[in-house]
């Protein structure tokens, strides 16, 4: 295992080095939070694919393949569909807004009254996403070094917090590019063909497994529909995803680069399901489906390759964790704390306020909090389900309604956030956290309330809508400081 350990240690050291390099570039708020809005198509595609394909997509995707066969690809597949929908239909408009958070977009669209409550909901979602990603370090470091769960979380979480705090989005973008390459080589080019060969090829897999393992809909229509609601729609509105859209150099980069990333996700989804299906042939009685990835890596891969594939799993977790962390800190600082600071201490000395330092402090504080919660929390699935249910039921309708329906009002948006969020919490208590019904009925409640309240209240001020249209057209926003463009 010495070679494998060396691969992992070099990889982790490289992540910290990227953080240090990124610190030298992040000299302004725009550079720190959205990489100066200067990413070209290659870097944009890589970083977008990295953020959406995390530990759940890699370890969990293989686990679903082990449990359900090829239809286990649907979870990650719906993530790819969501990214494609975002890129084709919405990303160009989102990029032209030149904002930093989803709540800022809501304030622009509805006249400055919808952002606070939506910020709290988005903060809770990004916090739990960061926590659940951080917990995944325990699984990987246990396979690598046989470390105690708490120690593994502290080591993995500290590395992500360090490079994210140092360089912000520049560091995260650079590390994501490395992670994207490592995942592509480790999972698609190495683990996938090796797993299929070790399982005896597709003919042997078909001979040894039930026919439902090769049914594209074997996982069940209701499960697929729930994945679409949670993950496809979740991709359309998550702060962690939008913050990557804000990094695009132009609306064309956002559209076409995101389309490439979404297509990559579809390939990654199928690869994970095939690897899991192969693992079912080789290890038919594993105690847990989620153990399939670690087992096949540990037992079937040669030395050195094993280290690279485990680095790929680590890369998947780190990319999602760092993206969720900077999103969580950005929302906490820009949507919650800055508003409270404005109320408690109105802008007397804002000129002297160091925005980069402030955002850096928030990432550090949120990162320490994420590590602490990850150590204390045991049920990852329930925590992530609560986060996605709140996000979709509370924010999907006001966000898409603001983009698509001119008659939507601030009162309708606020009522939809409150009704959707409260109803989904009550329904999770009634049906159970992991039930499908809460997100169904919560989303319907949010939609009904949004339409009724919007129609019953005064239309949004014409001046607000005019300013909104100007921003959608790419006019009326402050441009980032002029610097040499990033051409990759």
Coordinates of C-alpha atoms in Angstrom, one line a residue:
X1 CA 0.0 0.0 0.0
X2 CA 3.0 2.3 0.2
X3 CA 2.6 3.4 -3.4
X4 CA -1.1 4.0 -2.9
X5 CA -0.4 6.1 0.2
X6 CA 2.2 8.2 -1.7
X7 CA -0.4 8.9 -4.5
X8 CA -2.9 10.1 -1.9
X9 CA -0.5 12.2 0.1
X10 CA 0.8 13.9 -3.1
X11 CA -2.8 14.6 -4.1
X12 CA -3.7 16.1 -0.8
X13 CA -0.5 18.2 -0.7
X14 CA -1.4 19.4 -4.2
X15 CA -4.8 20.6 -3.1
X16 CA -3.2 22.7 -0.4
X17 CA -0.7 24.1 -2.9
X18 CA -3.6 25.1 -5.2
X19 CA -5.1 27.0 -2.2
X20 CA -1.9 28.9 -1.7
X21 CA -1.7 29.8 -5.4
X22 CA -5.4 30.9 -5.4
X23 CA -4.8 33.2 -2.5
X24 CA -2.4 35.2 -4.7
X25 CA -5.1 35.8 -7.3
X26 CA -8.1 36.5 -5.0
X27 CA -7.7 40.2 -4.4
X28 CA -11.3 41.4 -4.7
X29 CA -14.8 40.2 -3.7
X30 CA -15.4 39.2 -7.3
X31 CA -12.2 37.2 -7.6
X32 CA -12.8 35.5 -4.2
X33 CA -16.4 34.5 -4.6
X34 CA -16.9 34.0 -8.4
X35 CA -13.3 33.8 -9.8
X36 CA -13.6 37.2 -11.3
X37 CA -16.4 35.9 -13.6
X38 CA -13.6 35.0 -16.1
X39 CA -13.7 31.3 -16.6
X40 CA -13.5 30.0 -20.2
X41 CA -15.3 26.9 -21.5
X42 CA -12.7 24.3 -20.5
X43 CA -12.3 25.4 -16.9
X44 CA -16.0 26.1 -16.5
X45 CA -17.0 22.7 -17.8
X46 CA -14.6 20.9 -15.5
X47 CA -15.5 22.8 -12.4
X48 CA -19.2 22.5 -13.0
X49 CA -18.9 18.7 -13.5
X50 CA -16.8 18.5 -10.3
X51 CA -19.2 20.3 -8.1
X52 CA -22.3 18.2 -9.0
X53 CA -20.5 14.8 -9.0
X54 CA -19.6 14.3 -5.4
X55 CA -19.3 11.3 -3.0
X56 CA -23.0 10.5 -3.4
X57 CA -22.6 10.3 -7.2
X58 CA -19.5 8.2 -7.0
X59 CA -19.8 5.9 -4.0
X60 CA -23.6 6.1 -3.8
X61 CA -24.0 5.7 -7.6
X62 CA -21.9 2.5 -7.5
X63 CA -24.0 1.4 -4.5
X64 CA -27.3 1.9 -6.4
X65 CA -25.8 -0.1 -9.3
X66 CA -25.0 -2.9 -6.9
X67 CA -28.5 -2.9 -5.5
X68 CA -30.6 -2.3 -8.7
X69 CA -28.3 -2.9 -11.6
X70 CA -28.3 -0.5 -14.6
X71 CA -31.4 1.4 -13.4
X72 CA -29.2 2.5 -10.4
X73 CA -27.9 5.2 -12.8
X74 CA -31.1 7.2 -12.4
X75 CA -30.0 9.3 -9.4
X76 CA -26.9 10.6 -11.1
X77 CA -28.6 10.7 -14.5
X78 CA -31.3 13.1 -13.1
X79 CA -28.5 15.3 -11.8
X80 CA -27.1 15.5 -15.3
X81 CA -30.5 16.2 -16.8
X82 CA -30.9 19.1 -14.3
X83 CA -27.6 20.5 -15.2
X84 CA -28.5 20.3 -18.9
X85 CA -31.8 22.0 -18.3
X86 CA -30.1 24.8 -16.3
X87 CA -27.5 25.3 -19.0
X88 CA -29.8 25.3 -22.0
X89 CA -32.7 27.3 -20.6
X90 CA -31.5 29.5 -17.7
X91 CA -27.7 29.8 -17.4
X92 CA -27.3 32.6 -19.9
X93 CA -29.8 34.8 -18.1
X94 CA -28.4 33.9 -14.7
X95 CA -24.8 34.8 -15.8
X96 CA -25.9 38.2 -17.1
X97 CA -27.4 39.2 -13.8
X98 CA -23.9 39.7 -12.3
X99 CA -25.0 38.8 -8.7
X100 CA -23.4 36.6 -6.1
X101 CA -26.3 34.7 -4.6
X102 CA -29.7 33.3 -5.5
X103 CA -31.3 35.6 -2.8
X104 CA -29.8 38.7 -4.6
X105 CA -31.6 37.5 -7.8
X106 CA -34.9 37.3 -5.8
X107 CA -34.3 40.8 -4.4
X108 CA -33.7 42.1 -7.9
X109 CA -36.8 40.4 -9.4
X110 CA -39.2 41.2 -6.6
X111 CA -38.0 44.5 -5.3
X112 CA -35.7 43.8 -2.4
X113 CA -38.2 42.0 0.0
X114 CA -37.8 38.3 -0.8
X115 CA -34.1 37.7 0.0
X116 CA -33.8 37.3 3.7
X117 CA -36.1 34.3 4.3
X118 CA -34.8 32.7 1.1
X119 CA -31.3 33.2 2.3
X120 CA -32.0 31.3 5.5
X121 CA -33.5 28.4 3.6
X122 CA -30.6 28.4 1.1
X123 CA -28.1 28.6 4.0
X124 CA -29.6 25.5 5.7
X125 CA -29.5 23.6 2.4
X126 CA -25.8 24.4 1.7
X127 CA -24.8 23.8 5.3
X128 CA -26.3 20.3 5.3
X129 CA -24.8 19.6 1.8
X130 CA -21.4 20.5 3.1
X131 CA -21.9 18.4 6.3
X132 CA -22.9 15.3 4.4
X133 CA -20.0 15.6 2.0
X134 CA -17.6 16.0 4.9
X135 CA -18.9 12.9 6.6
X136 CA -18.0 10.9 3.5
X137 CA -14.3 11.4 4.3
X138 CA -14.7 8.9 7.1
X139 CA -15.5 6.1 4.6
X140 CA -12.5 6.9 2.3
X141 CA -9.9 7.5 5.0
X142 CA -11.0 4.3 6.8
X143 CA -10.2 2.3 3.6
X144 CA -7.0 4.2 3.1
X145 CA -5.5 4.4 6.6
X146 CA -7.9 2.6 8.9
X147 CA -8.5 5.9 10.8
X148 CA -11.1 6.6 13.4
X149 CA -14.2 8.3 12.0
X150 CA -13.7 11.6 13.9
X151 CA -10.0 11.8 12.9
X152 CA -10.9 11.1 9.2
X153 CA -13.5 13.9 9.2
X154 CA -11.1 16.4 10.8
X155 CA -8.3 15.6 8.4
X156 CA -10.4 15.7 5.2
X157 CA -12.5 18.7 6.4
X158 CA -9.5 20.7 7.4
X159 CA -7.8 20.3 4.0
X160 CA -11.0 21.6 2.2
X161 CA -11.4 24.4 4.7
X162 CA -7.8 25.4 4.3
X163 CA -7.7 25.7 0.5
X164 CA -11.2 27.2 0.4
X165 CA -10.3 29.9 3.0
X166 CA -7.0 30.8 1.4
X167 CA -8.1 31.4 -2.2
X168 CA -11.9 31.2 -2.3
X169 CA -13.4 30.4 -5.7
X170 CA -10.0 30.6 -7.5
X171 CA -8.6 27.9 -5.3
X172 CA -11.7 25.8 -5.5
X173 CA -11.8 26.1 -9.3
X174 CA -8.1 25.0 -9.6
X175 CA -8.6 22.1 -7.3
X176 CA -11.9 21.2 -9.1
X177 CA -10.0 21.0 -12.4
X178 CA -7.5 18.5 -10.8
X179 CA -10.3 16.6 -9.2
X180 CA -12.2 16.4 -12.6
X181 CA -9.1 14.9 -14.3
X182 CA -8.5 12.5 -11.4
X183 CA -12.2 11.4 -11.5
X184 CA -12.2 10.9 -15.2
X185 CA -9.0 8.8 -15.2
X186 CA -9.8 6.9 -12.0
X187 CA -13.4 6.1 -12.5
X188 CA -14.1 6.2 -16.2
X189 CA -10.8 5.0 -17.7
X190 CA -9.6 2.6 -15.0
X191 CA -12.2 1.4 -12.6
X192 CA -15.0 0.9 -15.2
X193 CA -13.1 -1.4 -17.7
X194 CA -11.3 -3.2 -14.9
X195 CA -14.5 -4.0 -13.1
X196 CA -16.3 -5.3 -16.2
X197 CA -13.3 -7.5 -17.1
X198 CA -13.0 -8.9 -13.6
X199 CA -16.7 -9.7 -13.6
X200 CA -16.2 -11.7 -16.8
X201 CA -17.7 -9.2 -19.3
X202 CA -21.3 -8.3 -20.0
X203 CA -22.3 -11.8 -21.1
X204 CA -21.2 -13.3 -17.8
X205 CA -22.9 -10.5 -15.8
X206 CA -26.2 -11.1 -17.7
X207 CA -25.8 -14.9 -17.0
X208 CA -25.3 -14.5 -13.3
X209 CA -27.7 -11.7 -12.4
X210 CA -31.6 -11.5 -12.5
X211 CA -33.0 -9.9 -15.7
X212 CA -34.3 -6.9 -13.7
X213 CA -30.7 -5.8 -13.2
X214 CA -30.7 -4.9 -16.9
X215 CA -34.1 -3.3 -16.9
X216 CA -33.6 0.5 -17.4
X217 CA -36.7 1.2 -15.2
X218 CA -36.0 -1.5 -12.7
X219 CA -35.6 0.9 -9.8
X220 CA -39.2 1.9 -10.1
X221 CA -41.1 4.8 -11.7
X222 CA -42.0 6.5 -8.4
X223 CA -38.3 6.5 -7.4
X224 CA -37.3 8.0 -10.8
X225 CA -40.0 10.7 -10.5
X226 CA -38.8 11.6 -7.0
X227 CA -35.2 11.8 -8.2
X228 CA -36.4 14.2 -10.9
X229 CA -38.2 16.4 -8.4
X230 CA -35.3 16.5 -5.9
X231 CA -32.2 16.4 -8.1
X232 CA -33.2 17.7 -11.5
X233 CA -35.1 20.6 -10.0
X234 CA -32.5 21.0 -7.2
X235 CA -29.8 21.6 -9.9
X236 CA -31.9 24.5 -11.2
X237 CA -31.9 26.5 -8.0
X238 CA -29.0 25.5 -5.7
X239 CA -26.6 28.3 -4.6
X240 CA -23.7 25.9 -5.0
X241 CA -24.6 25.5 -8.7
X242 CA -25.5 29.1 -9.4
X243 CA -22.3 30.3 -7.9
X244 CA -20.4 28.3 -10.6
X245 CA -22.7 29.8 -13.3
X246 CA -21.6 33.2 -12.0
X247 CA -17.9 32.3 -12.7
X248 CA -18.5 32.1 -16.5
X249 CA -16.8 34.6 -18.7
X250 CA -19.9 35.0 -20.9
X251 CA -23.4 33.7 -21.2
X252 CA -22.2 31.5 -24.1
X253 CA -19.6 29.9 -21.9
X254 CA -22.3 29.2 -19.3
X255 CA -24.6 27.6 -21.8
X256 CA -22.2 25.5 -23.8
X257 CA -19.8 24.7 -21.0
X258 CA -22.7 23.6 -18.8
X259 CA -24.1 21.4 -21.6
X260 CA -20.7 19.6 -21.8
X261 CA -20.7 19.2 -18.0
X262 CA -24.2 17.8 -18.0
X263 CA -23.4 15.3 -20.8
X264 CA -20.4 14.2 -18.8
X265 CA -22.7 13.6 -15.8
X266 CA -24.9 11.3 -17.9
X267 CA -21.8 9.2 -18.9
X268 CA -20.7 9.1 -15.3
X269 CA -24.1 7.9 -14.1
X270 CA -24.0 4.9 -16.5
X271 CA -20.4 4.1 -15.6
X272 CA -21.3 4.0 -11.8
X273 CA -24.2 1.7 -12.4
X274 CA -22.1 -0.7 -14.5
X275 CA -19.4 -0.8 -11.9
X276 CA -21.9 -1.5 -9.2
X277 CA -23.5 -4.3 -11.4
X278 CA -20.1 -5.8 -11.9
X279 CA -19.4 -5.7 -8.1
X280 CA -22.7 -7.6 -7.6
X281 CA -21.3 -10.4 -9.7
X282 CA -18.0 -10.5 -7.8
X283 CA -19.4 -9.9 -4.3
X284 CA -23.0 -11.0 -4.2
X285 CA -23.4 -10.8 -0.4
X286 CA -21.9 -7.5 0.8
X287 CA -23.3 -6.3 4.1
X288 CA -24.1 -2.8 2.5
X289 CA -24.5 -1.7 -1.1
X290 CA -22.5 1.4 -0.3
X291 CA -19.5 -0.8 0.5
X292 CA -19.3 -2.0 -3.2
X293 CA -17.0 0.8 -4.3
X294 CA -14.5 0.4 -1.5
X295 CA -14.5 -3.4 -1.8
X296 CA -13.9 -3.6 -5.5
X297 CA -11.2 -1.0 -5.3
X298 CA -9.4 -2.6 -2.4
X299 CA -9.6 -6.2 -3.7
X300 CA -9.5 -6.0 -7.5
X301 CA -7.2 -3.1 -8.5
X302 CA -3.4 -3.3 -8.7
X303 CA -1.1 -1.2 -6.5
X304 CA -0.8 2.4 -7.6
X305 CA -4.0 2.2 -9.6
X306 CA -5.8 1.6 -6.4
X307 CA -4.4 4.8 -4.9
X308 CA -5.4 6.8 -8.0
X309 CA -9.0 5.4 -7.9
X310 CA -9.3 6.2 -4.2
X311 CA -7.9 9.6 -4.9
X312 CA -10.8 9.9 -7.5
X313 CA -13.3 9.1 -4.7
X314 CA -11.6 11.6 -2.5
X315 CA -11.7 14.2 -5.3
X316 CA -15.4 13.6 -5.8
X317 CA -16.1 14.3 -2.1
X318 CA -13.8 17.3 -1.9
X319 CA -15.3 19.0 -5.0
X320 CA -18.8 18.9 -3.6
X321 CA -17.7 19.7 -0.1
X322 CA -15.7 22.8 -1.1
X323 CA -18.4 24.0 -3.4
X324 CA -21.1 23.7 -0.7
X325 CA -18.8 25.3 1.8
X326 CA -18.1 28.5 -0.2
X327 CA -21.9 28.7 -1.1
X328 CA -22.8 28.3 2.6
X329 CA -20.4 31.1 3.6
X330 CA -21.4 33.4 0.8
X331 CA -25.1 33.1 1.7
X332 CA -24.3 33.5 5.4
X333 CA -22.2 36.7 4.8
X334 CA -24.0 38.4 1.9
X335 CA -27.6 37.4 2.5
X336 CA -27.9 37.1 6.3
X337 CA -25.0 38.8 8.2
X338 CA -24.7 41.9 5.9
X339 CA -28.4 42.6 6.3
X340 CA -28.2 42.2 10.0
X341 CA -25.1 44.4 10.1
X342 CA -26.9 47.0 8.1
X343 CA -29.8 47.0 10.6
X344 CA -27.7 47.0 13.7
X345 CA -24.9 49.3 12.5
X346 CA -25.9 51.2 9.4
X347 CA -23.2 51.9 6.8
X348 CA -20.9 54.3 8.5
X349 CA -17.6 52.8 7.7
X350 CA -18.4 50.5 4.9
X351 CA -15.6 52.0 2.8
X352 CA -13.0 50.5 5.2
X353 CA -14.7 47.1 5.2
X354 CA -12.4 44.4 3.7
X355 CA -14.8 42.2 1.8
X356 CA -12.3 39.6 0.9
X357 CA -11.2 39.3 4.5
X358 CA -14.8 39.1 5.7
X359 CA -15.7 36.4 3.2
X360 CA -12.5 34.5 4.2
X361 CA -13.5 34.6 7.9
X362 CA -17.0 33.4 7.1
X363 CA -15.6 30.4 5.1
X364 CA -13.3 29.5 8.1
X365 CA -16.1 29.8 10.6
X366 CA -18.6 27.9 8.5
X367 CA -15.9 25.2 7.8
X368 CA -15.2 24.7 11.5
X369 CA -19.0 24.5 12.1
X370 CA -19.4 21.9 9.3
X371 CA -16.7 19.7 10.7
X372 CA -18.2 19.8 14.2
X373 CA -21.7 19.0 12.9
X374 CA -20.3 16.2 10.7
X375 CA -18.6 14.6 13.8
X376 CA -21.9 14.8 15.8
X377 CA -24.2 13.6 13.0
X378 CA -24.8 10.0 12.2
X379 CA -27.7 9.8 9.7
X380 CA -26.4 11.3 6.5
X381 CA -29.3 10.3 4.3
X382 CA -31.9 11.9 6.5
X383 CA -30.0 15.1 6.8
X384 CA -29.5 15.4 3.0
X385 CA -33.2 14.5 2.4
X386 CA -34.3 17.3 4.7
X387 CA -32.0 19.8 2.9
X388 CA -33.2 18.9 -0.6
X389 CA -36.8 18.8 0.4
X390 CA -36.6 22.3 2.0
X391 CA -34.7 23.6 -1.1
X392 CA -37.2 22.3 -3.7
X393 CA -40.4 22.9 -1.8
X394 CA -39.4 26.3 -0.5
X395 CA -37.5 27.9 -3.3
X396 CA -38.2 26.2 -6.7
X397 CA -41.4 28.0 -7.4
X398 CA -40.4 31.6 -6.4
X399 CA -37.1 31.3 -8.4
X400 CA -38.5 29.8 -11.6
X401 CA -41.7 31.9 -11.2
X402 CA -39.5 35.0 -11.1
X403 CA -37.6 34.0 -14.2
X404 CA -40.7 32.8 -16.2
X405 CA -43.8 34.7 -14.9
X406 CA -44.0 38.5 -15.1
X407 CA -47.1 38.6 -12.7
X408 CA -45.3 37.0 -9.8
X409 CA -45.0 39.3 -6.8
X410 CA -42.8 39.7 -3.7
X411 CA -45.8 38.8 -1.5
X412 CA -46.4 35.7 -3.6
X413 CA -42.7 34.7 -3.4
X414 CA -42.5 35.1 0.4
X415 CA -45.8 33.3 0.9
X416 CA -44.6 30.4 -1.3
X417 CA -41.3 30.1 0.5
X418 CA -43.0 30.0 3.9
X419 CA -45.9 27.7 2.8
X420 CA -43.6 25.3 0.9
X421 CA -41.0 25.1 3.7
X422 CA -43.5 24.7 6.6
X423 CA -45.6 22.2 4.8
X424 CA -42.7 20.0 3.8
X425 CA -41.5 20.0 7.4
X426 CA -44.9 19.1 8.7
X427 CA -45.3 16.4 6.0
X428 CA -41.9 14.9 6.8
X429 CA -43.0 14.6 10.4
X430 CA -46.3 13.0 9.4
X431 CA -45.1 10.6 6.6
X432 CA -41.5 10.2 7.7
X433 CA -38.3 12.0 6.5
X434 CA -37.5 9.5 3.8
X435 CA -41.1 9.4 2.3
X436 CA -41.7 10.7 -1.2
X437 CA -45.0 12.5 -0.3
X438 CA -43.5 15.5 1.5
X439 CA -41.7 16.9 -1.5
X440 CA -44.7 16.2 -3.8
X441 CA -47.3 18.0 -1.6
X442 CA -44.9 20.7 -0.4
X443 CA -44.1 21.7 -4.0
X444 CA -47.8 21.7 -4.9
X445 CA -48.6 23.9 -1.9
X446 CA -45.8 26.3 -2.8
X447 CA -47.1 26.6 -6.4
X448 CA -50.7 27.1 -5.4
X449 CA -49.8 29.8 -2.8
X450 CA -47.5 31.6 -5.2
X451 CA -50.1 31.9 -7.9
X452 CA -53.0 32.8 -5.6
X453 CA -51.1 35.4 -3.6
X454 CA -49.4 36.9 -6.6
X455 CA -52.8 37.4 -8.4
X456 CA -54.4 38.8 -5.2
X457 CA -51.7 41.4 -4.6
X458 CA -50.5 44.5 -6.5
X459 CA -48.2 43.7 -9.5
X460 CA -44.5 44.3 -9.1
X461 CA -43.6 47.9 -9.6
X462 CA -42.9 48.7 -13.2
X463 CA -39.6 50.3 -12.3
X464 CA -38.4 47.2 -10.6
X465 CA -39.4 45.0 -13.6
X466 CA -37.6 47.5 -15.9
X467 CA -34.4 47.3 -13.9
X468 CA -34.8 43.5 -13.8
X469 CA -35.1 43.3 -17.6
X470 CA -32.0 45.5 -17.9
X471 CA -30.0 43.1 -15.8
X472 CA -31.3 40.1 -17.7
X473 CA -30.1 41.8 -20.8
X474 CA -26.6 42.1 -19.3
X475 CA -26.9 45.9 -18.6
X476 CA -27.0 48.0 -15.5
X477 CA -24.7 45.8 -13.3
X478 CA -21.3 46.7 -12.0
X479 CA -18.6 45.0 -14.1
X480 CA -15.8 43.2 -12.4
X481 CA -12.4 44.8 -12.3
X482 CA -10.7 44.5 -15.7
X483 CA -8.0 41.9 -15.8
X484 CA -6.4 39.6 -18.4
X485 CA -9.1 37.1 -19.4
X486 CA -8.7 33.4 -18.5
X487 CA -8.8 31.7 -21.9
X488 CA -9.2 28.1 -21.0

